[in-house]
GROMACS .gro file of C-alpha atoms in nm:
model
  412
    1UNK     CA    1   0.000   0.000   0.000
    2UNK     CA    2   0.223   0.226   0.076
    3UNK     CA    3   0.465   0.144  -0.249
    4UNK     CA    4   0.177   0.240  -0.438
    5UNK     CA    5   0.057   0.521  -0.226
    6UNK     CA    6   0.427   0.656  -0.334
    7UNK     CA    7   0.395   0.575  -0.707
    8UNK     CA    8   0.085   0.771  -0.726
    9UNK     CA    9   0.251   1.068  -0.569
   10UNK     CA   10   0.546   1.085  -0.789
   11UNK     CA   11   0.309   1.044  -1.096
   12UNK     CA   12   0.077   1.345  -0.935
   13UNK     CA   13   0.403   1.566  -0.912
   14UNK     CA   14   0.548   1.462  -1.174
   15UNK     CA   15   0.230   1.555  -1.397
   16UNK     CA   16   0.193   1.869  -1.219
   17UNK     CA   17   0.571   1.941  -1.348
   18UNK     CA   18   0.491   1.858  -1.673
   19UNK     CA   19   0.179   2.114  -1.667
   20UNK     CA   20   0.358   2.395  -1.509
   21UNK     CA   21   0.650   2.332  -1.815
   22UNK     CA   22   0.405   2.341  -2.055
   23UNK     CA   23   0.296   2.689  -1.930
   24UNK     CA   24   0.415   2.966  -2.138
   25UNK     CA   25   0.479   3.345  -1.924
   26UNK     CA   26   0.433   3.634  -2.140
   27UNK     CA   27   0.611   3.940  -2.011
   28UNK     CA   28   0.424   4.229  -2.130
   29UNK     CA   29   0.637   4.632  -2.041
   30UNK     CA   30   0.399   4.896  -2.018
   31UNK     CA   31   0.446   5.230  -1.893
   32UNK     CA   32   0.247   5.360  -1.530
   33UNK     CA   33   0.061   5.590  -1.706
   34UNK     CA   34  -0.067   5.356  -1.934
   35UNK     CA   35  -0.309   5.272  -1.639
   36UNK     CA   36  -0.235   4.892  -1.577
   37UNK     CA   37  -0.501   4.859  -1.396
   38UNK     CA   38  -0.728   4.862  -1.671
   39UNK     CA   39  -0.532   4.625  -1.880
   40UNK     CA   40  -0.484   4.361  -1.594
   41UNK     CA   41  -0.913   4.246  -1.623
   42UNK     CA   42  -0.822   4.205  -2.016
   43UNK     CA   43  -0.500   3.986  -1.941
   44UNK     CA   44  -0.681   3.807  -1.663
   45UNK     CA   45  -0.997   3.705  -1.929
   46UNK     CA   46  -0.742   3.583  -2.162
   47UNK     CA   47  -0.574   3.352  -1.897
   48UNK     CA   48  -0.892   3.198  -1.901
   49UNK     CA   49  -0.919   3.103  -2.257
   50UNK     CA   50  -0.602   2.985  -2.261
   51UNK     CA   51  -0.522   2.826  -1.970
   52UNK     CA   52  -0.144   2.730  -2.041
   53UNK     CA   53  -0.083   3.092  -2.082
   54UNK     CA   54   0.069   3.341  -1.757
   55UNK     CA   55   0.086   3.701  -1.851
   56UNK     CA   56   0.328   3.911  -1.551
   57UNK     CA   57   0.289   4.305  -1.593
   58UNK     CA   58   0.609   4.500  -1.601
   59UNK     CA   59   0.576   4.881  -1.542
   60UNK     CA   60   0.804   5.160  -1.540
   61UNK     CA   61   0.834   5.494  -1.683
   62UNK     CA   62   0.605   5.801  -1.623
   63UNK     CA   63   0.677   5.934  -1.962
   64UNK     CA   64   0.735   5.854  -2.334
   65UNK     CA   65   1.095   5.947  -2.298
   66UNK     CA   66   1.140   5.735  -1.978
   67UNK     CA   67   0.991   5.440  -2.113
   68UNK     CA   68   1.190   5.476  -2.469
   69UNK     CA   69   1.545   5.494  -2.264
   70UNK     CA   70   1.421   5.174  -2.052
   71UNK     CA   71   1.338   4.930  -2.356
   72UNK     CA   72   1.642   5.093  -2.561
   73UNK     CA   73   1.868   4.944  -2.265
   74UNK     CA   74   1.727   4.623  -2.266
   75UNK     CA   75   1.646   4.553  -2.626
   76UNK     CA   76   2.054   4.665  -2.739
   77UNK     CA   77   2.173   4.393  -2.476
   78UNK     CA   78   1.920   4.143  -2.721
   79UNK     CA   79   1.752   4.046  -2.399
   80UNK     CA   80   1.463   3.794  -2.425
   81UNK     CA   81   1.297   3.852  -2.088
   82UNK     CA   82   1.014   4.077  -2.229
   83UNK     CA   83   0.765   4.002  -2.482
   84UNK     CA   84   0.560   4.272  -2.575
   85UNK     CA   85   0.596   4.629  -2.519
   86UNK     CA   86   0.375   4.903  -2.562
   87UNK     CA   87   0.562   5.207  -2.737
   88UNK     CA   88   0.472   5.548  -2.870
   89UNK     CA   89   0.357   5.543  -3.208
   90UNK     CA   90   0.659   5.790  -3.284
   91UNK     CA   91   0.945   5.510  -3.208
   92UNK     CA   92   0.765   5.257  -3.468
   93UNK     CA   93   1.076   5.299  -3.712
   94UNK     CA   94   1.366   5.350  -3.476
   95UNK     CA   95   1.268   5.020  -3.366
   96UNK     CA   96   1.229   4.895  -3.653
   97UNK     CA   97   1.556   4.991  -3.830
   98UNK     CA   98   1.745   4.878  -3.470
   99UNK     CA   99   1.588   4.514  -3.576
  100UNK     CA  100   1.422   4.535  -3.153
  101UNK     CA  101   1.058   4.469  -3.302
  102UNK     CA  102   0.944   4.172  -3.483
  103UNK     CA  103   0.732   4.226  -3.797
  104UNK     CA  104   0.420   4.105  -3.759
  105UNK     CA  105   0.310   4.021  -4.117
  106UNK     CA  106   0.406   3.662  -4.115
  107UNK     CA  107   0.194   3.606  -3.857
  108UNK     CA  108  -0.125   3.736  -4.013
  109UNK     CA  109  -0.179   3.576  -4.345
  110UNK     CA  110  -0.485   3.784  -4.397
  111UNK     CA  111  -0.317   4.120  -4.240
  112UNK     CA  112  -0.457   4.342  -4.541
  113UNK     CA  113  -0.815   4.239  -4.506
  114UNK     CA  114  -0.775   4.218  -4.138
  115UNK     CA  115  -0.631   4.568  -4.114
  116UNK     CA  116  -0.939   4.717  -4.322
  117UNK     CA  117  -1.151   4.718  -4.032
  118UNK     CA  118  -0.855   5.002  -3.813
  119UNK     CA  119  -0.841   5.331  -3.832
  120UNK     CA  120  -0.553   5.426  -4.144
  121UNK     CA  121  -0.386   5.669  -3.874
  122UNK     CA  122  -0.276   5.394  -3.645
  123UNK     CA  123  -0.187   5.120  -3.883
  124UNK     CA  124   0.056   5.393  -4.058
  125UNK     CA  125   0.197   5.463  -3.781
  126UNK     CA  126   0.264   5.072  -3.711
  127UNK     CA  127   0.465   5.011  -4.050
  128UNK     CA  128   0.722   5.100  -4.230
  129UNK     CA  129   0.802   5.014  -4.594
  130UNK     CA  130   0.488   4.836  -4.615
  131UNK     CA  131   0.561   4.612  -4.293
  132UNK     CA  132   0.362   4.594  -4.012
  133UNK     CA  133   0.596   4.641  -3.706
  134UNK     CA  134   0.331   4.659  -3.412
  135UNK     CA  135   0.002   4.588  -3.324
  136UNK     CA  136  -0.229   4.927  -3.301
  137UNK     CA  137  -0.330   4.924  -2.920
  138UNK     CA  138  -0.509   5.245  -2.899
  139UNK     CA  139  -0.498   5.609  -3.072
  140UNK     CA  140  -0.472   5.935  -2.993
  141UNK     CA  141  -0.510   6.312  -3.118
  142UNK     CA  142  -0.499   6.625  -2.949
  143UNK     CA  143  -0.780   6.858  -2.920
  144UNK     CA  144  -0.892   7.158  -2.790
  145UNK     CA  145  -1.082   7.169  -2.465
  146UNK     CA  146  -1.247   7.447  -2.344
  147UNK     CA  147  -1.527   7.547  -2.065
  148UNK     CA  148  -1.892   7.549  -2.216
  149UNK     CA  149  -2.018   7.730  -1.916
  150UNK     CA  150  -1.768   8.055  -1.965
  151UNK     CA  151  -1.860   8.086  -2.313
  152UNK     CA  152  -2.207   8.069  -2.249
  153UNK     CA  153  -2.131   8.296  -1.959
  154UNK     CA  154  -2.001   8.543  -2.236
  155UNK     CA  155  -2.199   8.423  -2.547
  156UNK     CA  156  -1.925   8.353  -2.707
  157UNK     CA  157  -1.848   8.081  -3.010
  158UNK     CA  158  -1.625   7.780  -2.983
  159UNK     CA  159  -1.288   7.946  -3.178
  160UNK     CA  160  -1.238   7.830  -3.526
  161UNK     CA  161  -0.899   8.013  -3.559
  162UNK     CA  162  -0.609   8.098  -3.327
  163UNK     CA  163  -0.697   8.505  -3.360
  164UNK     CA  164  -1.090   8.396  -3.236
  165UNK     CA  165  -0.936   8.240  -2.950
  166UNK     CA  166  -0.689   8.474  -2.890
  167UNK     CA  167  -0.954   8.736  -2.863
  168UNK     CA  168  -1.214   8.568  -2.711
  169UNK     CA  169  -0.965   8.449  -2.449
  170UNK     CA  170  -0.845   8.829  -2.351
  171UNK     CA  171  -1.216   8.904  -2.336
  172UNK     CA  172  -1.297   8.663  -2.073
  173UNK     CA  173  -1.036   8.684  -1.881
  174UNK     CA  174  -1.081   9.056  -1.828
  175UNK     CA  175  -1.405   9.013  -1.726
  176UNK     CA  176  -1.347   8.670  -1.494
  177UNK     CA  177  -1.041   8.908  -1.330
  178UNK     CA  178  -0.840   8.619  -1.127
  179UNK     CA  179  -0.621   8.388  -1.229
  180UNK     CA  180  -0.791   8.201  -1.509
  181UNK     CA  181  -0.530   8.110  -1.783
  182UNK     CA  182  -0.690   8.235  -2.100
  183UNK     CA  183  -0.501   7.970  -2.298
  184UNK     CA  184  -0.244   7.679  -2.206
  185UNK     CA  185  -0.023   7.445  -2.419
  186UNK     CA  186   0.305   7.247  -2.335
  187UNK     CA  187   0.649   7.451  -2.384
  188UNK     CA  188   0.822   7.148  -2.182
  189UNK     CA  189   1.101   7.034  -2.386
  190UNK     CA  190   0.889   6.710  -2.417
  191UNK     CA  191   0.660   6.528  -2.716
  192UNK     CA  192   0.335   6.761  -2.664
  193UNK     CA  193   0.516   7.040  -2.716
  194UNK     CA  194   0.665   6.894  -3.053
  195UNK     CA  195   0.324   6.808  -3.143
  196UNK     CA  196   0.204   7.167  -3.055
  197UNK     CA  197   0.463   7.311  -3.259
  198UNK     CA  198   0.353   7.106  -3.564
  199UNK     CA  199  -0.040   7.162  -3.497
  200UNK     CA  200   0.058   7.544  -3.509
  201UNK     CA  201   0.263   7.496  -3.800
  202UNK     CA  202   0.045   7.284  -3.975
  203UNK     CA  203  -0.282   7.467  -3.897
  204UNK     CA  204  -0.101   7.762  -4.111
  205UNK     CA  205  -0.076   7.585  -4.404
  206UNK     CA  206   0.317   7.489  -4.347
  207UNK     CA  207   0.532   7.180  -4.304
  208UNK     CA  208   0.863   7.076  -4.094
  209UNK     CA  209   0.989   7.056  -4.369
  210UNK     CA  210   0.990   7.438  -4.382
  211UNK     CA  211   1.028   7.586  -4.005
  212UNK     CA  212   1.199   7.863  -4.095
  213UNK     CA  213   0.875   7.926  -4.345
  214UNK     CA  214   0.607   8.231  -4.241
  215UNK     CA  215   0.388   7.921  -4.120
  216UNK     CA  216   0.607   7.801  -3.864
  217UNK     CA  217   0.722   8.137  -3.761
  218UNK     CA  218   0.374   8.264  -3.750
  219UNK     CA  219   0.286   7.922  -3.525
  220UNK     CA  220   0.570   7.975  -3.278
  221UNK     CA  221   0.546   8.337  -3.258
  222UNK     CA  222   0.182   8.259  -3.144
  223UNK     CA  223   0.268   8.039  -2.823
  224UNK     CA  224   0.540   8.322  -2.763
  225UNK     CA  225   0.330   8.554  -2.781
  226UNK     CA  226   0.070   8.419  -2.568
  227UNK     CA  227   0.293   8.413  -2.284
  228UNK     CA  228   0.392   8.779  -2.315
  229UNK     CA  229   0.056   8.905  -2.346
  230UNK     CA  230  -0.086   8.681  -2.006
  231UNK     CA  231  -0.305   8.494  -2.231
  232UNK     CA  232  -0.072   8.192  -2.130
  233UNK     CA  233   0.113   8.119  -1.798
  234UNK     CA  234   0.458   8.292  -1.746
  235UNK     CA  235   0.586   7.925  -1.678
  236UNK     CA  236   0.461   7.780  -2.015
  237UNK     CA  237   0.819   7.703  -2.130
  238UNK     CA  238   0.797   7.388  -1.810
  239UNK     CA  239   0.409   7.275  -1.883
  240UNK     CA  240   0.399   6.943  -1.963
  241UNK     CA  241   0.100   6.725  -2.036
  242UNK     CA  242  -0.019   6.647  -1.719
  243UNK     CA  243   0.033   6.960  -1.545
  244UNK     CA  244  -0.229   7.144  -1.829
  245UNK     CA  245  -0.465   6.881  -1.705
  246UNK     CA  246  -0.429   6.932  -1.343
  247UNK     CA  247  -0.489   7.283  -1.418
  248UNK     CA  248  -0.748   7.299  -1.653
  249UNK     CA  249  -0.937   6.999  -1.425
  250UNK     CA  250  -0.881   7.250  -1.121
  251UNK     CA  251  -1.094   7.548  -1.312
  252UNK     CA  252  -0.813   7.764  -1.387
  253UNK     CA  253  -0.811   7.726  -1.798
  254UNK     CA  254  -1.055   7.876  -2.033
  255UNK     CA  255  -0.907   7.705  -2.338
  256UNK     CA  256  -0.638   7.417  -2.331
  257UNK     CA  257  -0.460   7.176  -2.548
  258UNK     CA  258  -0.456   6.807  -2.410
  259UNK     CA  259  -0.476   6.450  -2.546
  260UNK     CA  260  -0.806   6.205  -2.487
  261UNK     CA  261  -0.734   6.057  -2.191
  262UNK     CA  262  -0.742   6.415  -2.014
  263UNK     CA  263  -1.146   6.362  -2.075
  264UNK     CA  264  -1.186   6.084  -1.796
  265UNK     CA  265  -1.045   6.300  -1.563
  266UNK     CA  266  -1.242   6.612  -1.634
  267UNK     CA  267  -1.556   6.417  -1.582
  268UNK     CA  268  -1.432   6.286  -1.231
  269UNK     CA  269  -1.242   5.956  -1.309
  270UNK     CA  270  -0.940   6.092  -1.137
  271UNK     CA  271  -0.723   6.103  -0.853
  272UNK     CA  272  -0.763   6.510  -0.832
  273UNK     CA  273  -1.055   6.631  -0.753
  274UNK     CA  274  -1.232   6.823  -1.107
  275UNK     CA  275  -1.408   7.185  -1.066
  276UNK     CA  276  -1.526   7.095  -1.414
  277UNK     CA  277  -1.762   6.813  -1.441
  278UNK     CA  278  -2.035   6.869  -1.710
  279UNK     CA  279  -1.852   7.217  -1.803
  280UNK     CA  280  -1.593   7.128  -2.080
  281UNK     CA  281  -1.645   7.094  -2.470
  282UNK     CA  282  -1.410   6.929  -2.713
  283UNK     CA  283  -1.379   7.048  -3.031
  284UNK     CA  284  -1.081   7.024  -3.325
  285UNK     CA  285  -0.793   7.285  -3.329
  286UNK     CA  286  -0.843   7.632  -3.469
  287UNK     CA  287  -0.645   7.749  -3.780
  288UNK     CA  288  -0.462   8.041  -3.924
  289UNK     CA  289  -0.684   8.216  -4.138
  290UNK     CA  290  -0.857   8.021  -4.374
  291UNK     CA  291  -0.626   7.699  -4.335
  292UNK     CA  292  -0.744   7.376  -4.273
  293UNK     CA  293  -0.769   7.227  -3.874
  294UNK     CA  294  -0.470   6.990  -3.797
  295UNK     CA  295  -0.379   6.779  -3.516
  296UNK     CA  296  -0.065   6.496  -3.426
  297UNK     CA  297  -0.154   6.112  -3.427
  298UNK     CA  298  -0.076   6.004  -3.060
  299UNK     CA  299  -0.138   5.689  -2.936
  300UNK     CA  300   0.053   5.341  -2.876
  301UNK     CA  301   0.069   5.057  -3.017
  302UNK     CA  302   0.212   4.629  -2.888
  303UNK     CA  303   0.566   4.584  -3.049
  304UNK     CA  304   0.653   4.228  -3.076
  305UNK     CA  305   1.012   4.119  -2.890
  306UNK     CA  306   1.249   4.058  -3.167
  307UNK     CA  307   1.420   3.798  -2.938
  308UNK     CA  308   1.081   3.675  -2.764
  309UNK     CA  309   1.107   3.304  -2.752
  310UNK     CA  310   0.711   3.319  -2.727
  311UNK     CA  311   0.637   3.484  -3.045
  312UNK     CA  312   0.350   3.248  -3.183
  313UNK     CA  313   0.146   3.285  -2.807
  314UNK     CA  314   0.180   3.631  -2.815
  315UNK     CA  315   0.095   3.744  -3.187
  316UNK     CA  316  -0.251   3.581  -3.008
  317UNK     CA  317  -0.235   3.831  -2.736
  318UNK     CA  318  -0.216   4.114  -2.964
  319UNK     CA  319  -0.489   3.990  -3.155
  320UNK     CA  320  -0.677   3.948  -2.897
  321UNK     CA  321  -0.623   4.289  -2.751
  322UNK     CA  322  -0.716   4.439  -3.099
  323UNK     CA  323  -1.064   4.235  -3.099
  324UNK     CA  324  -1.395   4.445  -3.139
  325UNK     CA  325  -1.476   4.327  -2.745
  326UNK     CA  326  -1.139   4.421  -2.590
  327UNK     CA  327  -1.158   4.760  -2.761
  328UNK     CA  328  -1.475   4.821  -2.670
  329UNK     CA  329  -1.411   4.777  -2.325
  330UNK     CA  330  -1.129   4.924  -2.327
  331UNK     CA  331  -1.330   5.257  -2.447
  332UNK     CA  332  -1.557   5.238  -2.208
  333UNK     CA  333  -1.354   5.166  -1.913
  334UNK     CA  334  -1.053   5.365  -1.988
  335UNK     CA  335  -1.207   5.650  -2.249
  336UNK     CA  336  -0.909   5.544  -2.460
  337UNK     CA  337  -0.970   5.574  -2.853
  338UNK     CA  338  -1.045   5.245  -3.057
  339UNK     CA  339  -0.879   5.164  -3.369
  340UNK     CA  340  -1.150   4.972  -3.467
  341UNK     CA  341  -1.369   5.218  -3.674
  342UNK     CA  342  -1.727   5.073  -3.630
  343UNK     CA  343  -1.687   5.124  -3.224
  344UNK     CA  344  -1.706   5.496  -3.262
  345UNK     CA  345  -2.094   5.436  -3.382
  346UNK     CA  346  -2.127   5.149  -3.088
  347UNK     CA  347  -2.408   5.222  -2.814
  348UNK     CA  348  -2.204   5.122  -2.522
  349UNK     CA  349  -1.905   5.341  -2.604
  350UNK     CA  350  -2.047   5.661  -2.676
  351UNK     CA  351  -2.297   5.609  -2.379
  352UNK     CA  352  -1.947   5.603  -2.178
  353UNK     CA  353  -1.779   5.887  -2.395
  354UNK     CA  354  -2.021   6.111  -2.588
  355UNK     CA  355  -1.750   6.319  -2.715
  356UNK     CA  356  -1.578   6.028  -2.932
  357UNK     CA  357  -1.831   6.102  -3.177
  358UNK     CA  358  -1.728   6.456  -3.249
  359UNK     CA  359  -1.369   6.325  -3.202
  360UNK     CA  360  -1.431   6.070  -3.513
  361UNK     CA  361  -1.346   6.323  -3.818
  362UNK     CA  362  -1.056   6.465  -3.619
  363UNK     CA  363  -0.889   6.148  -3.517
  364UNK     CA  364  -0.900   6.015  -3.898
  365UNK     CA  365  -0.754   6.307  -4.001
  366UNK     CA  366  -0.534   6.280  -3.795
  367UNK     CA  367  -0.089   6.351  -3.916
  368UNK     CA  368   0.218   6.168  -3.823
  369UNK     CA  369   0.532   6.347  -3.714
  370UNK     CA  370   0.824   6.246  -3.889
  371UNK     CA  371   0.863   5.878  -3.994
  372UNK     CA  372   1.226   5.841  -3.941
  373UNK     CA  373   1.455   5.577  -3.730
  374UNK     CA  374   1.648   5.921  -3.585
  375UNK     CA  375   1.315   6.052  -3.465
  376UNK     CA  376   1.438   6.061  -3.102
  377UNK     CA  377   1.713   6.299  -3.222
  378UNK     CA  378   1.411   6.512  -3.428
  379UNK     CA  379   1.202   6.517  -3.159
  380UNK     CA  380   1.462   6.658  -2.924
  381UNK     CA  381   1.596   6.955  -3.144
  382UNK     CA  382   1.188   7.094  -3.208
  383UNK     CA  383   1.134   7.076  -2.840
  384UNK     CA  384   1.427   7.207  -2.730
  385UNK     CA  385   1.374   7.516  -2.958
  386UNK     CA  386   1.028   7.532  -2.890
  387UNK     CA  387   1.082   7.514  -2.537
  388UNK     CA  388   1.379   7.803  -2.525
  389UNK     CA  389   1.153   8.006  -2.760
  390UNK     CA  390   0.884   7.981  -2.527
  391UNK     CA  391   1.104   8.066  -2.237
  392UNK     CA  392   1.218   8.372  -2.352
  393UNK     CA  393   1.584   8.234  -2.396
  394UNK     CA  394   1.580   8.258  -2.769
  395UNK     CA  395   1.383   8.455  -3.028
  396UNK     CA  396   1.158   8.290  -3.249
  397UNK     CA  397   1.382   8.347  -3.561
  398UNK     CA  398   1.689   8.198  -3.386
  399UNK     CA  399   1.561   7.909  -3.249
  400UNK     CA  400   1.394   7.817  -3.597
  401UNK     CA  401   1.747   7.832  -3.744
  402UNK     CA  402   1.850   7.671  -3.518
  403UNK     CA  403   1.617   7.361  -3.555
  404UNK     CA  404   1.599   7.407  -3.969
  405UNK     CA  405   2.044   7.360  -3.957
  406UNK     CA  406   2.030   7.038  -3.692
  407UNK     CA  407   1.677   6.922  -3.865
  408UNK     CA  408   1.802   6.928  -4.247
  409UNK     CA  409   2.087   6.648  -4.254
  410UNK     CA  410   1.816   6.427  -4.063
  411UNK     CA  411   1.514   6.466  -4.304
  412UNK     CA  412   1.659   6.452  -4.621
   0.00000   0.00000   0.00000
């Protein structure tokens, strides 16, 4: 009895070794702000349906630039311990042309008829050359937020160019007295402020291909501008994102520049307290003149571990972050922006985010900054220009010499 009371214990071990072998961990990097919470429900449902599968969450970095240096360090050494990674849809081709992320269309036989059914913004920001190097997660745009109750307040119109809002900013704030920021942007030397530059820019009919062009100097000059006359904060030139949505959430900005997931915490999904519940509008960038409305493509998007020894297991995890249900929830958990276009008509989600309707046209017409493996390098010669601009440290016709002579050998 007890020889076989033995043999059935080594058997029951050894088949519970065999299981927990079989069982494949995917390490998945994501950044805090990304909001893991959110994501962890998602990875726990897909546990379930596949029941050999562990997913472990690894977090770190409170900003683009923090997360990019992270996964540069560890991808270089060719390290295998992560799987996926969620990046900025800006660092698509560095990591790309560095070999870190694995294309993806080997794994999707059907990728062109699969990819109908996305948004064109984020799928061009996932390839390059025609490959697809990640796996849209969300999208992303920014917009312009403003309080509905002050321009009632003042019967004034929702701005359709920069001089409306320039005006109807002064206005308002003369009358409110106080402290209220007539305007607010990022002059940080970090991505919003590249992407402000460029809205600016583009929004007056130029390119960055041009930024010592009357567009580009009539775009920065604006933001300049704005701080000298008090229509902006005197400490524009350090706003980053998150500080112009603490502020505008606190009641101190008439009209403010901020990405999607600013939204959720307007309407009280926050850790701040919001003076603005049921008070702010969302509407597309003004223009110059009679230009057209412009705004960046933001978002991020599931790169694929070039040396992942799970790739097959989890080319199904991106897939099945990317379903119609996964999105959806995600939208209406999170307020973050589907790829998928038919969930910006779906019941649930703009029960959840009324606003993603209006967001729609703006979102797919949406531009990419520069599609180039030394974006890092771009990115930090606009913002560091922008920012010193902004601060008052250089004009606006020296710092856009400045960026056109370090820009030009890098986007030819």
């Amino acid at each position: 009895m007890r020889t076989r009371l033995t043999l059935t214990a080594t058997l029951a071990l050894a088949a519970l070794g065999s299981a927990a072998h079989a069982a494949t961990t995917l390490t998945v990097f994501m950044g805090s702000q990304q909001r893991p919470e959110i994501f962890q429900p998602i990875f726990d449902r897909f546990e379930k349906q596949n029941p050999n599968v562990r997913i472990k969450i690894e977090t770190g970095g409170a900003t683009s630039e923090a997360q990019n240096q992270y996964l540069t360090t560890v991808l270089a050494a060719k390290d295998n311990t992560l799987d996926l990674f969620l990046i900025d849809v800006v660092r698509t081709a560095t990591f790309a042309a560095a070999g870190w992320a694995e294309p993806l269309d080997a794994y999707l036989p059907s990728k062109d008829t699969y990819l109908k059914a996305f948004l064109p913004g984020p799928v061009a920001a996932a390839s390059v050359s025609g490959k697809l190097y990640a796996m849209p997660a969300f999208t992303d745009s920014q917009f312009l937020y403003y309080r509905k109750d002050l321009l009632e307040k003042y019967k004034a119109k929702v701005p359709r160019t920069w001089d409306e809002l320039a005006a109807t900013a002064a206005r308002i704030q003369k009358a409110e007295g106080g402290s209220l920021q007539g305007f607010n942007f990022q002059g940080a030397p970090i991505e919003g402020t590249v992407c402000n530059f460029l809205e600016m820019t583009w929004t007056g009919g130029g390119s960055v291909g041009d930024v010592t062009g009357p567009a580009a100097k009539q775009g920065l000059g604006f933001l300049v501008n704005a701080v000298k006359t008090k229509l902006a904060p005197a400490a524009s030139a350090e706003m980053k994102t998150d500080d112009s949505r603490q502020q505008f959430q606190a009641g101190n900005v008439l009209f403010g520049l901020n990405w999607s997931y600013a939204w959720a915490h307007f309407q009280g999904n926050s850790p701040q307290p919001t003076k603005v519940k049921g008070d702010v509008g969302v509407a597309a960038l003004p223009a110059f003149g009679k230009n057209a409305t412009a705004t960046c493509t933001g978002g991020w998007e599931w790169g694929l571990n070039a040396y992942s020894r799970n790739k097959a297991t989890a080319v199904k995890l991106l897939q099945f972050m990317a379903s119609s249900d996964v999105q959806k929830e995600m939208a209406v958990k999170g307020a973050y922006l589907p790829v998928r276009k038919s969930l910006y008509n779906d019941k649930a989600v703009l029960t959840a985010n009324p606003h993603f309707k209006a967001l729609y046209p703006i979102v797919t017409k949406a531009r990419p900054r520069p599609v180039t493996p030394a974006y890092p390098r771009v990115s930090e010669i606009i913002r560091n220009n922008v920012s010193a601009a902004v601060a008052g440290s250089k004009s606006v016709d020296a710092a856009l010499n400045d960026m056109k002579r370090d820009l030009e050998p890098l986007l030819k």
